[in-house]
Coordinates of C-alpha atoms in Angstrom, one line a residue:
Chain Z
M1 CA -5.1 12.3 30.7
S2 CA -5.3 13.9 27.2
G3 CA -3.5 12.1 24.3
G4 CA -1.5 15.0 23.1
G5 CA 0.0 13.3 20.0
A6 CA 2.7 10.7 19.6
L7 CA 5.6 13.0 20.5
A8 CA 4.0 14.3 23.7
I9 CA 3.1 10.7 24.7
A10 CA 6.7 9.5 24.1
G11 CA 8.1 12.4 26.1
A12 CA 5.8 11.8 29.0
V13 CA 6.5 8.1 29.1
R14 CA 10.2 8.5 28.7
S15 CA 10.3 10.9 31.6
G16 CA 8.2 8.6 33.8
E17 CA 5.5 11.3 34.0
R18 CA 3.0 8.9 32.5
S19 CA 2.9 5.1 32.2
A20 CA 2.7 3.4 28.8
R21 CA 0.0 1.2 30.3
D22 CA -2.1 4.3 31.1
V23 CA -1.7 5.5 27.5
V24 CA -2.8 2.1 26.1
E25 CA -5.8 1.9 28.4
E26 CA -6.9 5.4 27.3
H27 CA -6.7 4.5 23.6
L28 CA -8.5 1.1 24.2
R29 CA -11.3 3.1 25.8
V30 CA -11.6 5.4 22.7
I31 CA -11.6 2.3 20.5
E32 CA -14.2 0.6 22.6
A33 CA -16.5 3.7 22.4
A34 CA -16.3 4.3 18.6
E35 CA -14.9 1.2 16.8
G36 CA -18.4 -0.2 16.3
D37 CA -19.3 2.8 14.1
I38 CA -16.0 3.0 12.3
H39 CA -14.6 -0.6 11.9
A40 CA -11.0 0.5 11.5
F41 CA -9.7 -2.8 12.8
N42 CA -9.8 -6.4 11.8
L43 CA -8.3 -7.2 15.2
V44 CA -7.7 -5.1 18.3
L45 CA -4.6 -6.3 20.2
A46 CA -5.8 -5.3 23.7
D47 CA -3.9 -8.0 25.7
E48 CA -0.8 -7.8 23.5
A49 CA -0.8 -4.0 23.7
R50 CA -1.1 -4.1 27.5
A51 CA 1.8 -6.5 27.8
A52 CA 4.0 -4.5 25.4
A53 CA 3.2 -1.3 27.4
D54 CA 4.1 -3.0 30.7
E55 CA 7.5 -3.9 29.1
V56 CA 8.0 -0.3 28.2
D57 CA 7.2 0.8 31.7
R58 CA 9.6 -1.8 33.0
R59 CA 12.4 -0.4 30.9
V60 CA 11.6 3.1 32.1
A61 CA 11.7 1.9 35.7
A62 CA 15.0 0.1 35.2
G63 CA 16.6 3.2 33.8
E64 CA 16.9 1.8 30.3
D65 CA 16.2 3.9 27.1
P66 CA 12.7 2.9 26.2
G67 CA 13.1 4.3 22.6
P68 CA 11.9 7.4 20.7
L69 CA 8.3 6.2 20.5
A70 CA 8.0 4.8 24.0
G71 CA 4.4 3.9 24.8
V72 CA 3.0 5.3 21.6
P73 CA 0.1 3.1 20.2
V74 CA 0.5 2.3 16.5
A75 CA -2.1 0.7 14.3
L76 CA -0.7 -1.8 11.7
K77 CA -2.3 -2.4 8.3
D78 CA -3.3 -6.1 8.3
N79 CA -1.0 -7.0 5.4
L80 CA 2.1 -6.5 7.7
C81 CA 3.2 -9.8 9.2
T82 CA 2.9 -10.1 13.0
R83 CA 4.3 -13.3 14.5
G84 CA 1.6 -15.5 15.9
I85 CA -1.0 -12.9 15.3
P86 CA -3.6 -13.4 12.5
T87 CA -2.6 -11.4 9.4
T88 CA -5.4 -11.6 6.9
C89 CA -5.0 -8.9 4.1
S90 CA -8.8 -8.7 4.6
S91 CA -9.0 -11.9 2.5
R92 CA -10.8 -15.1 3.2
I93 CA -7.9 -17.0 1.6
L94 CA -5.6 -16.3 4.6
E95 CA -8.2 -17.4 7.1
G96 CA -6.6 -18.9 10.2
W97 CA -3.1 -18.1 9.2
R98 CA -0.7 -16.7 11.8
P99 CA 2.7 -15.7 10.4
P100 CA 5.8 -17.4 11.8
Y101 CA 7.8 -14.1 11.8
D102 CA 7.4 -10.3 12.2
A103 CA 7.8 -7.8 9.4
T104 CA 11.0 -5.7 9.8
V105 CA 8.9 -2.5 10.4
V106 CA 7.1 -4.3 13.3
E107 CA 10.4 -5.3 14.9
R108 CA 11.7 -1.7 14.5
L109 CA 8.5 -0.2 16.1
R110 CA 8.9 -2.6 19.0
A111 CA 12.6 -1.7 19.4
A112 CA 11.6 2.0 19.4
G113 CA 9.1 1.4 22.3
A114 CA 6.0 1.7 20.2
V115 CA 2.9 -0.5 21.1
A116 CA 1.0 -2.3 18.3
I117 CA -2.6 -1.8 19.2
G118 CA -4.4 -3.5 16.3
K119 CA -4.4 -4.8 12.8
T120 CA -6.3 -2.4 10.4
N121 CA -8.8 -3.1 7.7
L122 CA -7.9 -2.8 4.0
D123 CA -9.2 -3.5 0.6
E124 CA -8.4 -7.2 0.0
F125 CA -4.7 -7.6 -0.7
A126 CA -4.5 -3.8 -0.8
M127 CA -6.4 -3.7 -4.1
G128 CA -8.9 -0.8 -4.0
S129 CA -9.4 2.8 -3.1
S130 CA -12.3 2.7 -0.6
T131 CA -11.9 -0.4 1.7
E132 CA -15.2 -1.6 0.2
N133 CA -13.2 -4.6 -1.2
S134 CA -12.5 -6.0 2.3
A135 CA -13.9 -9.5 2.9
F136 CA -14.8 -8.3 6.4
G137 CA -16.9 -5.2 5.5
P138 CA -15.9 -1.6 4.9
T139 CA -14.3 0.9 7.2
R140 CA -16.3 4.2 7.6
N141 CA -14.7 7.6 7.4
P142 CA -14.5 9.2 10.9
R143 CA -15.1 12.7 9.4
D144 CA -18.4 11.5 7.9
P145 CA -19.5 7.9 8.5
S146 CA -21.6 8.0 5.3
R147 CA -18.4 8.3 3.3
V148 CA -15.6 5.9 2.5
P149 CA -12.2 6.5 4.2
G150 CA -10.4 5.8 0.9
G151 CA -8.1 2.9 0.5
S152 CA -6.5 0.6 0.4
S153 CA -5.1 1.6 3.8
G154 CA -8.5 2.9 4.9
G155 CA -8.4 1.3 8.3
S156 CA -5.1 2.9 9.2
A157 CA -6.2 6.3 8.0
A158 CA -9.4 6.0 10.0
A159 CA -7.6 4.8 13.1
V160 CA -5.5 7.9 13.2
A161 CA -8.5 10.2 12.3
A162 CA -10.6 8.7 15.0
G163 CA -8.0 8.9 17.7
F164 CA -7.7 5.2 18.0
A165 CA -3.9 5.5 17.7
P166 CA -1.7 8.6 17.1
L167 CA 0.3 6.7 14.5
A168 CA -0.4 4.0 11.9
L169 CA 1.4 2.1 9.2
G170 CA 0.0 1.5 5.7
S171 CA 1.3 0.3 2.4
D172 CA 1.2 2.3 -0.9
T173 CA 1.3 0.7 -4.3
G174 CA -0.6 3.3 -6.3
G175 CA -1.7 5.7 -3.6
S176 CA -3.0 3.4 -0.8
I177 CA -1.5 5.6 1.9
R178 CA -1.8 9.1 0.5
Q179 CA -5.4 8.8 -0.9
P180 CA -7.0 7.6 2.4
A181 CA -4.9 10.1 4.3
A182 CA -6.4 12.9 2.1
L183 CA -9.9 11.6 2.5
C184 CA -9.6 11.2 6.3
G185 CA -7.8 14.5 6.9
V186 CA -4.5 13.1 8.2
V187 CA -0.9 13.0 7.0
G188 CA 0.2 10.0 4.9
V189 CA 3.7 9.3 3.5
K190 CA 4.9 7.0 0.7
P191 CA 8.7 6.9 1.1
T192 CA 11.2 6.4 -1.8
Y193 CA 11.0 2.9 -3.1
G194 CA 13.5 0.9 -1.1
G195 CA 13.6 3.4 1.7
V196 CA 11.6 1.2 4.1
S197 CA 12.1 -2.6 4.2
R198 CA 9.3 -4.6 2.6
Y199 CA 10.3 -7.8 4.5
G200 CA 7.1 -9.1 6.0
L201 CA 4.8 -6.9 3.9
I202 CA 2.5 -9.3 2.0
A203 CA 3.3 -8.5 -1.7
F204 CA 0.8 -7.0 -4.1
A205 CA 3.0 -5.4 -6.8
S206 CA 6.6 -5.8 -5.8
S207 CA 8.1 -3.1 -7.9
L208 CA 5.6 -0.5 -6.6
D209 CA 4.8 -1.5 -3.0
Q210 CA 6.2 0.7 -0.1
I211 CA 5.4 0.8 3.6
G212 CA 4.9 4.3 5.1
P213 CA 3.5 6.3 8.0
F214 CA 0.2 7.9 8.9
A215 CA 0.0 10.6 11.6
A216 CA -2.0 13.6 12.6
T217 CA 0.9 15.9 12.0
V218 CA 3.9 16.2 9.7
A219 CA 6.3 16.1 12.7
E220 CA 4.9 12.8 14.0
A221 CA 5.0 11.2 10.5
A222 CA 8.7 12.3 10.3
V223 CA 9.7 10.5 13.5
L224 CA 7.8 7.4 12.5
L225 CA 9.5 7.3 9.1
E226 CA 12.9 7.7 10.8
V227 CA 12.1 4.7 13.1
I228 CA 11.0 2.3 10.3
G229 CA 13.4 3.5 7.5
G230 CA 16.9 2.5 6.6
H231 CA 18.6 -0.6 5.2
D232 CA 17.5 -4.1 5.9
A233 CA 19.5 -7.0 4.5
R234 CA 16.4 -9.2 4.5
D235 CA 14.9 -7.1 1.6
S236 CA 17.1 -7.2 -1.5
T237 CA 15.4 -4.0 -2.8
S238 CA 16.3 -2.1 0.3
I239 CA 18.5 1.0 -0.3
P240 CA 21.9 0.4 1.4
Q241 CA 22.0 3.6 3.4
P242 CA 20.4 5.0 6.6
A243 CA 16.9 6.6 6.5
P244 CA 17.2 10.3 5.6
A245 CA 16.9 12.6 8.6
V246 CA 13.6 14.5 8.2
S247 CA 12.6 15.7 11.7
A248 CA 15.6 18.0 11.9
V249 CA 14.7 20.0 8.7
L250 CA 11.0 20.7 9.5
D251 CA 11.6 24.2 10.7
E252 CA 13.9 25.2 7.8
G253 CA 11.1 26.7 5.8
V254 CA 10.7 26.8 2.0
D255 CA 12.4 30.2 1.3
G256 CA 14.2 29.8 -2.0
L257 CA 12.8 26.3 -2.8
R258 CA 11.5 25.9 -6.3
V259 CA 8.1 24.2 -6.3
G260 CA 6.2 23.1 -9.4
V261 CA 2.5 22.6 -9.7
V262 CA 2.0 19.7 -12.1
R263 CA -0.3 20.8 -14.8
E264 CA -1.4 17.3 -16.0
L265 CA -2.5 16.4 -12.5
M266 CA -4.8 19.4 -12.2
D267 CA -6.9 18.2 -15.2
G268 CA -10.2 16.5 -14.5
I269 CA -9.9 17.4 -10.8
D270 CA -13.0 18.6 -8.8
G271 CA -13.0 22.4 -8.9
D272 CA -13.1 22.8 -5.2
V273 CA -10.1 20.5 -4.7
A274 CA -8.2 22.2 -7.5
A275 CA -8.9 25.6 -5.8
H276 CA -7.3 24.3 -2.6
V277 CA -4.2 23.2 -4.4
S278 CA -4.0 26.7 -5.9
R279 CA -4.3 28.2 -2.5
A280 CA -1.6 25.8 -1.3
A281 CA 0.7 27.1 -4.1
D282 CA 0.0 30.7 -3.1
A283 CA 0.8 29.8 0.6
L284 CA 4.2 28.3 -0.4
S285 CA 4.9 31.4 -2.5
A286 CA 4.1 33.6 0.4
A287 CA 6.5 31.6 2.5
G288 CA 9.3 32.4 0.1
A289 CA 9.2 29.5 -2.4
K290 CA 9.4 30.1 -6.1
V291 CA 6.2 28.4 -7.4
E292 CA 5.4 27.8 -11.0
E293 CA 3.3 25.5 -13.1
V294 CA 5.3 22.6 -14.6
S295 CA 4.4 20.0 -17.2
V296 CA 5.2 16.3 -16.6
P297 CA 3.6 15.1 -19.8
A298 CA 3.8 11.3 -19.3
C299 CA 1.7 11.6 -16.1
V300 CA -1.4 11.3 -18.4
Y301 CA -0.3 7.7 -19.2
G302 CA 0.4 6.8 -15.6
L303 CA -3.0 5.3 -14.8
T304 CA -3.0 3.1 -17.9
A305 CA 0.6 1.9 -17.3
Y306 CA -0.2 1.2 -13.7
Y307 CA -3.3 -0.8 -14.4
L308 CA -1.3 -3.1 -16.6
I309 CA 1.9 -3.3 -14.4
A310 CA 0.2 -3.7 -11.0
P311 CA -2.2 -6.5 -12.1
A312 CA 0.6 -8.3 -13.9
E313 CA 2.8 -8.3 -10.8
C314 CA -0.2 -9.2 -8.6
S315 CA -1.2 -12.2 -10.8
S316 CA 2.3 -13.5 -10.2
N317 CA 2.5 -12.7 -6.5
L318 CA -0.9 -14.1 -5.7
A319 CA -0.1 -17.4 -7.4
R320 CA 1.2 -18.5 -4.0
Y321 CA -2.3 -18.7 -2.6
D322 CA -2.9 -22.2 -3.8
G323 CA -4.3 -24.0 -0.7
V324 CA -0.9 -25.8 0.0
R325 CA 1.1 -23.8 2.4
Y326 CA -1.2 -21.4 4.3
G327 CA -4.8 -20.3 4.8
M328 CA -7.8 -22.1 3.5
R329 CA -8.1 -25.1 1.2
V330 CA -11.2 -26.3 -0.7
D331 CA -10.6 -30.1 -1.0
A332 CA -10.8 -31.7 -4.4
D333 CA -9.8 -35.0 -6.0
D334 CA -6.7 -33.7 -7.7
I335 CA -4.4 -30.8 -7.1
T336 CA -5.4 -28.7 -10.2
A337 CA -9.1 -28.9 -9.1
M338 CA -8.0 -28.0 -5.6
Y339 CA -6.1 -24.9 -6.8
G340 CA -9.1 -23.6 -8.8
A341 CA -11.7 -24.3 -6.2
T342 CA -9.6 -22.8 -3.4
R343 CA -8.8 -19.6 -5.2
A344 CA -12.4 -19.2 -6.4
A345 CA -13.7 -19.5 -2.8
G346 CA -10.9 -17.5 -1.2
F347 CA -10.5 -14.4 -3.3
G348 CA -13.1 -11.6 -3.7
P349 CA -14.2 -10.0 -6.9
E350 CA -11.6 -7.2 -7.2
V351 CA -8.7 -9.5 -6.6
K352 CA -10.1 -12.0 -9.1
R353 CA -10.5 -9.2 -11.6
R354 CA -6.9 -8.0 -11.2
I355 CA -5.5 -11.6 -11.4
M356 CA -7.4 -12.1 -14.6
L357 CA -6.3 -8.7 -16.0
G358 CA -2.7 -9.4 -15.1
T359 CA -2.7 -12.9 -16.4
Y360 CA -4.2 -11.7 -19.7
A361 CA -1.6 -8.9 -20.0
L362 CA 1.2 -11.4 -19.5
S363 CA -0.2 -14.1 -21.7
A364 CA 1.4 -15.3 -25.0
G365 CA 0.7 -12.8 -27.8
Y366 CA -0.2 -9.9 -25.5
Y367 CA 2.9 -9.6 -23.3
D368 CA 4.7 -7.0 -25.4
A369 CA 1.6 -5.0 -26.3
Y370 CA 0.5 -4.6 -22.8
Y371 CA 3.1 -5.3 -20.1
G372 CA 6.1 -4.4 -22.3
Q373 CA 4.6 -1.2 -23.5
A374 CA 3.5 -0.2 -19.9
Q375 CA 7.2 -0.7 -18.8
R376 CA 8.4 1.5 -21.6
V377 CA 5.9 4.2 -20.6
R378 CA 7.2 3.8 -17.1
T379 CA 10.6 4.9 -18.5
L380 CA 9.1 7.9 -20.2
L381 CA 7.5 9.0 -17.0
I382 CA 10.8 8.7 -15.1
R383 CA 12.5 10.8 -17.8
D384 CA 9.8 13.5 -17.6
F385 CA 10.2 13.6 -13.8
E386 CA 14.0 13.9 -14.3
N387 CA 13.4 16.9 -16.5
A388 CA 11.1 18.5 -13.9
Y389 CA 13.5 17.9 -11.0
G390 CA 16.2 19.6 -13.1
D391 CA 14.2 22.8 -12.5
F392 CA 12.2 22.1 -9.3
D393 CA 13.0 20.9 -5.8
A394 CA 9.5 19.6 -5.2
L395 CA 6.2 19.2 -7.0
I396 CA 2.6 19.6 -5.7
S397 CA -0.8 18.4 -6.9
P398 CA -4.1 17.3 -5.5
T399 CA -3.7 13.9 -3.7
A400 CA -7.1 12.7 -4.9
P401 CA -9.5 14.1 -7.6
T402 CA -12.4 14.5 -5.1
T403 CA -13.1 14.5 -1.3
A404 CA -14.4 11.3 0.3
F405 CA -17.2 9.8 -1.8
A406 CA -20.3 7.8 -0.7
F407 CA -20.3 4.1 -0.2
G408 CA -21.3 2.3 -3.4
A409 CA -20.6 5.4 -5.6
K410 CA -17.8 3.7 -7.6
T411 CA -18.2 -0.1 -7.0
A412 CA -20.1 -0.8 -10.2
N413 CA -17.5 0.7 -12.5
P414 CA -13.9 -0.4 -11.9
M415 CA -12.4 2.3 -14.1
A416 CA -14.2 5.0 -12.0
M417 CA -12.7 3.6 -8.9
Y418 CA -9.3 3.3 -10.5
M419 CA -9.4 7.1 -11.3
S420 CA -9.2 7.8 -7.6
D421 CA -5.5 7.1 -7.9
V422 CA -4.7 9.2 -10.9
C423 CA -2.6 11.8 -9.0
T424 CA -0.8 9.3 -6.7
I425 CA 0.2 6.6 -9.2
P426 CA 3.1 8.5 -11.0
S427 CA 5.3 8.6 -7.9
N428 CA 4.9 4.8 -7.5
L429 CA 5.9 4.2 -11.1
A430 CA 8.9 6.4 -10.7
G431 CA 9.8 5.1 -7.2
H432 CA 9.8 8.6 -5.8
P433 CA 8.6 9.8 -2.3
A434 CA 5.3 11.6 -2.1
M435 CA 3.0 12.6 0.8
S436 CA -0.4 14.0 1.5
V437 CA -0.9 16.9 3.8
P438 CA -4.4 18.1 5.0
F439 CA -5.1 21.5 3.6
G440 CA -8.5 22.7 4.8
T441 CA -12.0 21.3 4.1
G442 CA -14.0 21.5 0.9
D443 CA -17.5 23.1 0.4
D444 CA -18.9 19.7 1.5
G445 CA -17.1 20.0 4.8
L446 CA -14.8 17.1 4.0
P447 CA -11.0 17.2 4.2
V448 CA -8.9 18.1 1.2
G449 CA -5.3 16.7 0.8
V450 CA -2.4 18.3 -1.1
Q451 CA 0.2 16.0 -2.4
V452 CA 3.9 16.9 -2.2
M453 CA 6.3 14.9 -4.4
A454 CA 10.1 14.9 -4.6
D455 CA 12.9 13.1 -6.3
A456 CA 14.3 9.8 -5.0
L457 CA 15.7 10.2 -1.5
A458 CA 14.7 13.8 -1.4
E459 CA 12.4 13.2 1.7
P460 CA 14.0 16.1 3.6
T461 CA 12.9 18.6 0.9
M462 CA 9.5 17.0 0.7
F463 CA 9.0 17.3 4.5
R464 CA 10.0 21.0 4.5
V465 CA 7.3 21.7 1.9
A466 CA 4.8 19.6 3.8
A467 CA 5.6 21.4 7.1
A468 CA 5.1 24.8 5.4
L469 CA 1.7 23.6 4.0
E470 CA 0.7 22.4 7.4
E471 CA 1.6 25.7 9.0
A472 CA -0.3 27.6 6.3
A473 CA -3.4 25.5 6.7
A474 CA -3.5 25.9 10.5
Chain M
M1 CA -5.9 -4.8 -29.3
P2 CA -9.3 -6.5 -28.8
D3 CA -12.5 -4.4 -28.4
S4 CA -14.0 -7.2 -26.3
L5 CA -13.0 -10.5 -24.9
S6 CA -14.9 -13.6 -25.8
A7 CA -16.2 -16.0 -23.2
D8 CA -13.6 -18.5 -24.4
D9 CA -10.8 -15.9 -23.9
V10 CA -11.9 -15.3 -20.3
R11 CA -12.1 -19.1 -19.6
H12 CA -8.7 -19.6 -21.1
V13 CA -7.2 -16.8 -18.9
A14 CA -9.0 -18.2 -15.8
R15 CA -7.5 -21.6 -16.5
L16 CA -4.0 -20.0 -16.8
A17 CA -4.6 -18.3 -13.4
R18 CA -5.9 -21.5 -11.8
L19 CA -9.2 -19.8 -10.9
D20 CA -12.5 -21.5 -11.3
V21 CA -15.1 -19.0 -12.7
T22 CA -18.8 -19.2 -12.9
D23 CA -20.7 -18.3 -16.1
E24 CA -21.8 -15.1 -14.5
E25 CA -18.2 -14.2 -13.7
V26 CA -17.2 -15.0 -17.3
E27 CA -19.7 -12.5 -18.6
L28 CA -18.8 -9.9 -16.0
F29 CA -15.1 -10.2 -16.5
A30 CA -15.4 -10.1 -20.3
G31 CA -17.0 -6.7 -20.2
Q32 CA -14.9 -5.3 -17.3
L33 CA -11.5 -6.5 -18.7
A34 CA -12.3 -5.1 -22.1
A35 CA -13.2 -1.7 -20.5
V36 CA -9.8 -1.6 -18.7
L37 CA -7.9 -2.8 -21.7
D38 CA -9.7 -0.2 -23.9
H39 CA -7.8 2.4 -21.8
A40 CA -4.6 0.8 -22.9
S41 CA -5.2 2.1 -26.5
D42 CA -3.8 5.5 -25.4
I43 CA -0.3 4.0 -24.7
E44 CA -0.5 1.6 -27.7
A45 CA -0.2 4.6 -30.0
L46 CA 3.0 5.9 -28.3
D47 CA 6.2 5.4 -30.3
T48 CA 8.5 3.7 -27.7
H49 CA 10.6 1.5 -30.0
E50 CA 13.8 3.2 -28.7
V51 CA 12.7 3.4 -25.0
P52 CA 14.0 0.6 -22.8
P53 CA 11.5 -0.9 -20.4
T54 CA 11.7 -0.2 -16.6
A55 CA 11.0 -3.3 -14.6
H56 CA 12.1 -1.8 -11.3
P57 CA 12.7 1.8 -10.1
L58 CA 16.0 1.1 -8.3
P59 CA 19.4 0.7 -9.9
L60 CA 20.3 -2.1 -7.6
V61 CA 21.7 -5.2 -9.2
N62 CA 23.2 -8.4 -7.8
V63 CA 22.6 -7.8 -4.2
L64 CA 24.9 -10.3 -2.5
R65 CA 25.6 -11.4 1.1
E66 CA 28.1 -13.7 2.8
D67 CA 27.3 -17.3 2.4
E68 CA 26.7 -17.9 6.1
V69 CA 24.2 -20.1 7.8
T70 CA 21.6 -17.9 9.7
P71 CA 18.5 -19.0 11.6
G72 CA 15.4 -19.2 9.5
V73 CA 11.7 -19.7 10.4
E74 CA 10.9 -23.0 12.3
R75 CA 9.7 -25.8 10.0
D76 CA 7.1 -27.1 12.4
E77 CA 5.7 -23.6 13.0
V78 CA 5.3 -23.2 9.2
L79 CA 3.7 -26.6 8.7
A80 CA 1.3 -26.0 11.6
M81 CA -0.2 -23.2 9.5
A82 CA -0.7 -25.4 6.4
P83 CA -4.1 -26.8 5.5
A84 CA -2.5 -30.3 5.6
A85 CA 0.9 -31.6 6.6
E86 CA 2.4 -35.0 7.2
E87 CA 5.9 -36.2 8.1
G88 CA 7.4 -32.8 8.0
R89 CA 6.0 -32.0 4.6
F90 CA 3.0 -30.2 3.0
R91 CA 0.4 -32.7 2.1
V92 CA -1.4 -32.1 -1.3
P93 CA -4.1 -34.0 -3.2
R94 CA -3.3 -36.4 -6.1
I95 CA -1.0 -34.7 -8.6
L96 CA -1.1 -37.2 -11.5
G97 CA -4.6 -37.6 -13.0
E98 CA -6.2 -40.6 -14.6
A99 CA -5.2 -41.1 -18.2
P100 CA -7.6 -39.1 -20.4

């Protein structure tokens, strides 16, 4: 009856040794027992999951190929569109809305035999680093319920950490997969920009957003990435080539790989977290990698550039929530008054703050000084990464500056909260892949994540380094 | 770059964003936006006049497809999710105001 991870489940279901329905029932029981304490989900899809599992079992019985993730429960961040099923972005403004279509990743999961088991909580519209910005209340960290799970994909990270689902999907605009993965002690991957279709992902900052996997292990995350990745004609920013094969390279080791420890991302980091990264570097060295410190100077400007670019894009993307086409409306005498009242009632404080910041940064007289300059800094950062990848195959750093923090610790000071993303933001600005791998626990008993970064489309190298770190941490 | 934003600055930006704000929010945002923008001073000083801006990390341009009719989402299904619809269209409040 034991879960045994996504790959064991898929193997057992594919061989007929275990029914997908049995797998779903087991996970629903785990959810039933602990969800009240964790609040990973906005919605548990119990009936839908049972029906999907029965369909997988029918395919197995009929001798059809049920797919590589047959019967594996997957938790979906609630900013991924699911046809006919509420998709809220943890915002009041989408109250009552049921999308008329599925996100591409949702279609691909279904085709692979995976079973969507619930929609997970997030910071409203994926803006935040703790899930405290959810309109439906925060998610608690399964490793210590007095701590945040990170964010914005905190519900997805918590769902995997709590055993509610072996796999989950999140979205990562400035670290929203990797930072909660680190804080909850699971693996989280942000693929190369354009590597996974964004069709059906509700947009936050379109030049930065990417969908990616959560899993307990690197090997499970690799299979999930292969299932969701690859070209999709419905996303004009989708890279026109197949997803890179990552499962096949996991046992290749790191012998001879050149790995850089990014000096700028070790500054201002909690000492205990930094010590773990140093031990990770030593472990890679012991496994045969050539490990050295490297400077990526423009990383120090990443946070500033991000907090101009992301709000600017968000202010534009969220203009569509105007009470006309979907979600809630606050009635008023004329349309301008309706817009203002609807948006005031529908958005929470952090979303309003970022819309205001982005609108200001794009407004007449300030555009070039703020948004334009941030875009030029983005170019500088990409150039510095190009230099680094001339000498190194992969880079490592902490994923987050600290382990999981207490509720309320950073809510009064937006800049303090934004600092949680200082190590993860550079990869989003560059469009590069990056992932967080659990690497032991800190003095406080909480998980520490090490971030592995690589050049665009170098996911195979990144996964080799991640697999080596996972083995060393075991 | 400004050290602080005036209440009028904040109200102006809120109007641009079609976002009604309370007096409390005006005061809160004035301080918080200034604090975030204060961090922008570190990139303000960088000499970037020969650096082109990056709007997007991918070198993809002019993504084209065949001009073929393919199924889209169902109109009625979309309208059913709108706050108000009538005769196959979204219904909105009055657009043209009284003369000022």
